[in-house]
PQR file with spaces between the fields and no chain letter, atoms N, CA, C, O and H, PARSE charges and radii, in Angstrom:
ATOM       1  N    MET     1     -19.668  -19.214    2.302 -0.4000 1.5000
ATOM       2  CA   MET     1     -18.197  -19.732    2.095 -0.0000 2.0000
ATOM       3  C    MET     1     -17.603  -18.471    1.321  0.5500 1.7000
ATOM       4  O    MET     1     -16.717  -17.842    1.900 -0.5500 1.4000
ATOM       5  N    PRO     2     -18.059  -18.010   -0.062 -0.5600 1.5000
ATOM       6  CA   PRO     2     -17.601  -16.857   -0.426  0.2800 2.0000
ATOM       7  C    PRO     2     -17.006  -15.498    0.179  0.5500 1.7000
ATOM       8  O    PRO     2     -15.944  -14.887    0.063 -0.5500 1.4000
ATOM       9  N    HIS     3     -18.420  -15.289    1.009 -0.4000 1.5000
ATOM      10  CA   HIS     3     -17.929  -14.357    2.069 -0.0000 2.0000
ATOM      11  C    HIS     3     -16.959  -14.569    3.151  0.5500 1.7000
ATOM      12  O    HIS     3     -16.195  -13.752    3.664 -0.5500 1.4000
ATOM      13  H    HIS     3     -19.283  -15.785    1.104  0.4000 1.0000
ATOM      14  N    HIS     4     -17.098  -15.595    3.358 -0.4000 1.5000
ATOM      15  CA   HIS     4     -15.593  -15.846    4.488 -0.0000 2.0000
ATOM      16  C    HIS     4     -14.537  -15.593    3.859  0.5500 1.7000
ATOM      17  O    HIS     4     -13.662  -15.059    4.540 -0.5500 1.4000
ATOM      18  H    HIS     4     -17.719  -16.259    2.941  0.4000 1.0000
ATOM      19  N    SER     5     -14.211  -15.860    2.385 -0.4000 1.5000
ATOM      20  CA   SER     5     -13.166  -15.922    1.963 -0.0000 2.0000
ATOM      21  C    SER     5     -12.742  -14.453    1.464  0.5500 1.7000
ATOM      22  O    SER     5     -11.541  -14.193    1.400 -0.5500 1.4000
ATOM      23  H    SER     5     -14.922  -16.293    1.832  0.4000 1.0000
ATOM      24  N    ALA     6     -13.675  -13.511    1.119 -0.4000 1.5000
ATOM      25  CA   ALA     6     -13.635  -12.275    0.967 -0.0000 2.0000
ATOM      26  C    ALA     6     -13.056  -11.905    2.471  0.5500 1.7000
ATOM      27  O    ALA     6     -11.942  -11.382    2.518 -0.5500 1.4000
ATOM      28  H    ALA     6     -14.651  -13.722    1.172  0.4000 1.0000
ATOM      29  N    MET     7     -13.566  -12.085    3.349 -0.4000 1.5000
ATOM      30  CA   MET     7     -13.491  -11.326    4.856 -0.0000 2.0000
ATOM      31  C    MET     7     -11.742  -11.834    4.987  0.5500 1.7000
ATOM      32  O    MET     7     -10.970  -11.167    5.676 -0.5500 1.4000
ATOM      33  H    MET     7     -14.471  -12.510    3.310  0.4000 1.0000
ATOM      34  N    GLN     8     -11.370  -12.832    4.384 -0.4000 1.5000
ATOM      35  CA   GLN     8      -9.795  -13.635    4.914 -0.0000 2.0000
ATOM      36  C    GLN     8      -9.032  -12.524    3.966  0.5500 1.7000
ATOM      37  O    GLN     8      -7.955  -12.073    4.356 -0.5500 1.4000
ATOM      38  H    GLN     8     -11.997  -13.374    3.824  0.4000 1.0000
ATOM      39  N    ASN     9      -9.526  -12.145    2.881 -0.4000 1.5000
ATOM      40  CA   ASN     9      -8.828  -11.496    1.932 -0.0000 2.0000
ATOM      41  C    ASN     9      -8.589   -9.911    2.259  0.5500 1.7000
ATOM      42  O    ASN     9      -7.708   -9.176    1.815 -0.5500 1.4000
ATOM      43  H    ASN     9     -10.401  -12.511    2.564  0.4000 1.0000
ATOM      44  N    PHE    10      -9.485   -9.659    3.034 -0.4000 1.5000
ATOM      45  CA   PHE    10      -9.552   -8.214    3.146 -0.0000 2.0000
ATOM      46  C    PHE    10      -8.251   -7.323    3.833  0.5500 1.7000
ATOM      47  O    PHE    10      -7.944   -6.187    3.471 -0.5500 1.4000
ATOM      48  H    PHE    10     -10.201  -10.257    3.395  0.4000 1.0000
ATOM      49  N    PRO    11      -7.402   -8.292    5.158 -0.5600 1.5000
ATOM      50  CA   PRO    11      -6.352   -7.822    5.467  0.2800 2.0000
ATOM      51  C    PRO    11      -5.043   -7.478    4.533  0.5500 1.7000
ATOM      52  O    PRO    11      -4.265   -6.527    4.610 -0.5500 1.4000
ATOM      53  N    ILE    12      -5.076   -8.555    3.654 -0.4000 1.5000
ATOM      54  CA   ILE    12      -3.907   -8.808    3.041 -0.0000 2.0000
ATOM      55  C    ILE    12      -4.192   -7.512    1.679  0.5500 1.7000
ATOM      56  O    ILE    12      -3.194   -6.947    1.231 -0.5500 1.4000
ATOM      57  H    ILE    12      -5.708   -9.327    3.592  0.4000 1.0000
ATOM      58  N    GLN    13      -5.353   -7.210    1.219 -0.4000 1.5000
ATOM      59  CA   GLN    13      -5.731   -5.807    0.232 -0.0000 2.0000
ATOM      60  C    GLN    13      -5.299   -4.727    1.179  0.5500 1.7000
ATOM      61  O    GLN    13      -4.846   -3.725    0.627 -0.5500 1.4000
ATOM      62  H    GLN    13      -6.163   -7.669    1.583  0.4000 1.0000
ATOM      63  N    LEU    14      -5.329   -4.723    2.061 -0.4000 1.5000
ATOM      64  CA   LEU    14      -5.305   -3.432    3.200 -0.0000 2.0000
ATOM      65  C    LEU    14      -4.071   -3.166    3.193  0.5500 1.7000
ATOM      66  O    LEU    14      -3.656   -2.035    2.940 -0.5500 1.4000
ATOM      67  H    LEU    14      -5.697   -5.537    2.510  0.4000 1.0000
ATOM      68  N    PHE    15      -3.184   -4.327    3.514 -0.4000 1.5000
ATOM      69  CA   PHE    15      -1.659   -4.493    3.696 -0.0000 2.0000
ATOM      70  C    PHE    15      -0.992   -3.817    2.450  0.5500 1.7000
ATOM      71  O    PHE    15      -0.116   -2.952    2.428 -0.5500 1.4000
ATOM      72  H    PHE    15      -3.521   -5.245    3.720  0.4000 1.0000
ATOM      73  N    LYS    16      -1.683   -4.484    1.350 -0.4000 1.5000
ATOM      74  CA   LYS    16      -1.180   -4.083    0.235 -0.0000 2.0000
ATOM      75  C    LYS    16      -1.052   -2.251    0.041  0.5500 1.7000
ATOM      76  O    LYS    16      -0.119   -1.480   -0.183 -0.5500 1.4000
ATOM      77  H    LYS    16      -2.394   -5.186    1.368  0.4000 1.0000
ATOM      78  N    HIS    17      -2.276   -2.128    0.229 -0.4000 1.5000
ATOM      79  CA   HIS    17      -2.736   -0.652   -0.149 -0.0000 2.0000
ATOM      80  C    HIS    17      -1.666    0.108    0.944  0.5500 1.7000
ATOM      81  O    HIS    17      -1.428    1.262    0.585 -0.5500 1.4000
ATOM      82  H    HIS    17      -3.034   -2.754    0.411  0.4000 1.0000
ATOM      83  N    LYS    18      -1.111   -0.215    1.949 -0.4000 1.5000
ATOM      84  CA   LYS    18      -0.402    0.569    3.045 -0.0000 2.0000
ATOM      85  C    LYS    18       0.893    0.501    2.488  0.5500 1.7000
ATOM      86  O    LYS    18       1.700    1.429    2.517 -0.5500 1.4000
ATOM      87  H    LYS    18      -1.304   -1.152    2.240  0.4000 1.0000
ATOM      88  N    MET    19       1.137   -0.927    1.834 -0.4000 1.5000
ATOM      89  CA   MET    19       2.652   -0.907    1.366 -0.0000 2.0000
ATOM      90  C    MET    19       3.045    0.125    0.381  0.5500 1.7000
ATOM      91  O    MET    19       3.976    0.929    0.422 -0.5500 1.4000
ATOM      92  H    MET    19       0.481   -1.681    1.811  0.4000 1.0000
ATOM      93  N    ILE    20       1.937   -0.116   -0.703 -0.4000 1.5000
ATOM      94  CA   ILE    20       1.850    0.880   -1.815 -0.0000 2.0000
ATOM      95  C    ILE    20       2.101    2.201   -1.648  0.5500 1.7000
ATOM      96  O    ILE    20       2.988    2.819   -2.236 -0.5500 1.4000
ATOM      97  H    ILE    20       1.181   -0.769   -0.737  0.4000 1.0000
ATOM      98  N    GLN    21       1.047    2.816   -0.555 -0.4000 1.5000
ATOM      99  CA   GLN    21       1.169    4.011    0.065 -0.0000 2.0000
ATOM     100  C    GLN    21       2.541    4.556    0.550  0.5500 1.7000
ATOM     101  O    GLN    21       2.814    5.726    0.283 -0.5500 1.4000
ATOM     102  H    GLN    21       0.326    2.314   -0.077  0.4000 1.0000
ATOM     103  N    GLN    22       3.526    3.703    1.326 -0.4000 1.5000
ATOM     104  CA   GLN    22       4.613    3.934    1.826 -0.0000 2.0000
ATOM     105  C    GLN    22       5.474    3.996    0.425  0.5500 1.7000
ATOM     106  O    GLN    22       6.072    5.046    0.191 -0.5500 1.4000
ATOM     107  H    GLN    22       3.304    2.752    1.543  0.4000 1.0000
ATOM     108  N    ILE    23       5.524    3.345   -0.139 -0.4000 1.5000
ATOM     109  CA   ILE    23       6.515    3.370   -1.269 -0.0000 2.0000
ATOM     110  C    ILE    23       6.101    4.691   -1.948  0.5500 1.7000
ATOM     111  O    ILE    23       6.991    5.540   -1.888 -0.5500 1.4000
ATOM     112  H    ILE    23       5.038    2.493    0.051  0.4000 1.0000
ATOM     113  N    ILE    24       5.134    5.024   -2.488 -0.4000 1.5000
ATOM     114  CA   ILE    24       4.642    6.417   -3.084 -0.0000 2.0000
ATOM     115  C    ILE    24       5.347    7.794   -2.390  0.5500 1.7000
ATOM     116  O    ILE    24       5.929    8.780   -2.842 -0.5500 1.4000
ATOM     117  H    ILE    24       4.411    4.334   -2.537  0.4000 1.0000
ATOM     118  N    TRP    25       4.955    7.289   -0.979 -0.4000 1.5000
ATOM     119  CA   TRP    25       5.407    8.698    0.216 -0.0000 2.0000
ATOM     120  C    TRP    25       6.914    8.438    0.072  0.5500 1.7000
ATOM     121  O    TRP    25       7.444    9.549    0.102 -0.5500 1.4000
ATOM     122  H    TRP    25       4.482    6.488   -0.612  0.4000 1.0000
ATOM     123  N    LYS    26       7.832    7.502   -0.066 -0.4000 1.5000
ATOM     124  CA   LYS    26       8.961    7.593   -0.112 -0.0000 2.0000
ATOM     125  C    LYS    26       9.672    8.427   -1.231  0.5500 1.7000
ATOM     126  O    LYS    26      10.544    9.295   -1.178 -0.5500 1.4000
ATOM     127  H    LYS    26       7.401    6.600   -0.090  0.4000 1.0000
ATOM     128  N    GLN    27       8.906    7.782   -2.382 -0.4000 1.5000
ATOM     129  CA   GLN    27       9.187    8.481   -3.837 -0.0000 2.0000
ATOM     130  C    GLN    27       9.162   10.171   -3.817  0.5500 1.7000
ATOM     131  O    GLN    27       9.927   11.038   -4.238 -0.5500 1.4000
ATOM     132  H    GLN    27       8.198    7.077   -2.425  0.4000 1.0000
ATOM     133  N    THR    28       8.116   10.173   -3.236 -0.4000 1.5000
ATOM     134  CA   THR    28       7.425   11.922   -2.987 -0.0000 2.0000
ATOM     135  C    THR    28       8.824   12.465   -2.261  0.5500 1.7000
ATOM     136  O    THR    28       9.594   13.186   -2.895 -0.5500 1.4000
ATOM     137  H    THR    28       7.494    9.469   -2.894  0.4000 1.0000
ATOM     138  N    LEU    29       9.032   12.162   -1.214 -0.4000 1.5000
ATOM     139  CA   LEU    29      10.218   12.574   -0.348 -0.0000 2.0000
ATOM     140  C    LEU    29      11.470   12.410   -1.099  0.5500 1.7000
ATOM     141  O    LEU    29      12.340   13.278   -1.041 -0.5500 1.4000
ATOM     142  H    LEU    29       8.406   11.576   -0.700  0.4000 1.0000
ATOM     143  N    ASN    30      11.582   11.550   -1.665 -0.4000 1.5000
ATOM     144  CA   ASN    30      12.981   11.523   -2.588 -0.0000 2.0000
ATOM     145  C    ASN    30      13.116   12.406   -3.720  0.5500 1.7000
ATOM     146  O    ASN    30      14.247   12.783   -4.027 -0.5500 1.4000
ATOM     147  H    ASN    30      10.875   10.845   -1.713  0.4000 1.0000
ATOM     148  N    ASP    31      12.087   12.794   -4.395 -0.4000 1.5000
ATOM     149  CA   ASP    31      11.899   13.795   -5.454 -0.0000 2.0000
ATOM     150  C    ASP    31      11.858   15.038   -4.746  0.5500 1.7000
ATOM     151  O    ASP    31      12.450   15.990   -5.254 -0.5500 1.4000
ATOM     152  H    ASP    31      11.169   12.487   -4.145  0.4000 1.0000
ATOM     153  N    HIS    32      11.203   15.205   -3.558 -0.4000 1.5000
ATOM     154  CA   HIS    32      11.099   16.794   -2.811 -0.0000 2.0000
ATOM     155  C    HIS    32      12.687   17.051   -2.379  0.5500 1.7000
ATOM     156  O    HIS    32      13.267   18.080   -2.726 -0.5500 1.4000
ATOM     157  H    HIS    32      10.722   14.432   -3.145  0.4000 1.0000
ATOM     158  N    PHE    33      13.231   16.172   -1.709 -0.4000 1.5000
ATOM     159  CA   PHE    33      14.692   16.508   -1.212 -0.0000 2.0000
ATOM     160  C    PHE    33      15.775   16.124   -2.159  0.5500 1.7000
ATOM     161  O    PHE    33      16.855   16.714   -2.147 -0.5500 1.4000
ATOM     162  H    PHE    33      12.760   15.336   -1.428  0.4000 1.0000
ATOM     163  N    MET    34      15.545   15.279   -2.868 -0.4000 1.5000
ATOM     164  CA   MET    34      16.857   15.013   -3.764 -0.0000 2.0000
ATOM     165  C    MET    34      16.424   15.168   -5.289  0.5500 1.7000
ATOM     166  O    MET    34      16.412   14.186   -6.031 -0.5500 1.4000
ATOM     167  H    MET    34      14.667   14.800   -2.877  0.4000 1.0000
ATOM     168  N    PRO    35      16.100   16.324   -5.688 -0.5600 1.5000
ATOM     169  CA   PRO    35      15.341   16.404   -7.297  0.2800 2.0000
ATOM     170  C    PRO    35      16.783   16.192   -8.047  0.5500 1.7000
ATOM     171  O    PRO    35      17.908   16.636   -7.816 -0.5500 1.4000
ATOM     172  N    TYR    36      16.239   15.295   -9.072 -0.4000 1.5000
ATOM     173  CA   TYR    36      17.579   14.612   -9.961 -0.0000 2.0000
ATOM     174  C    TYR    36      18.021   15.902  -11.101  0.5500 1.7000
ATOM     175  O    TYR    36      18.951   15.737  -11.890 -0.5500 1.4000
ATOM     176  H    TYR    36      15.326   14.934   -9.260  0.4000 1.0000
């Protein structure tokens, strides 16, 4: 049962990781093209 819940949680972790990467990537682009 713990293994099953870990497997169910995996896509959520992956999704969060991708979202964080996208946010960081956008921030990097903004900093690069529009320096304050």
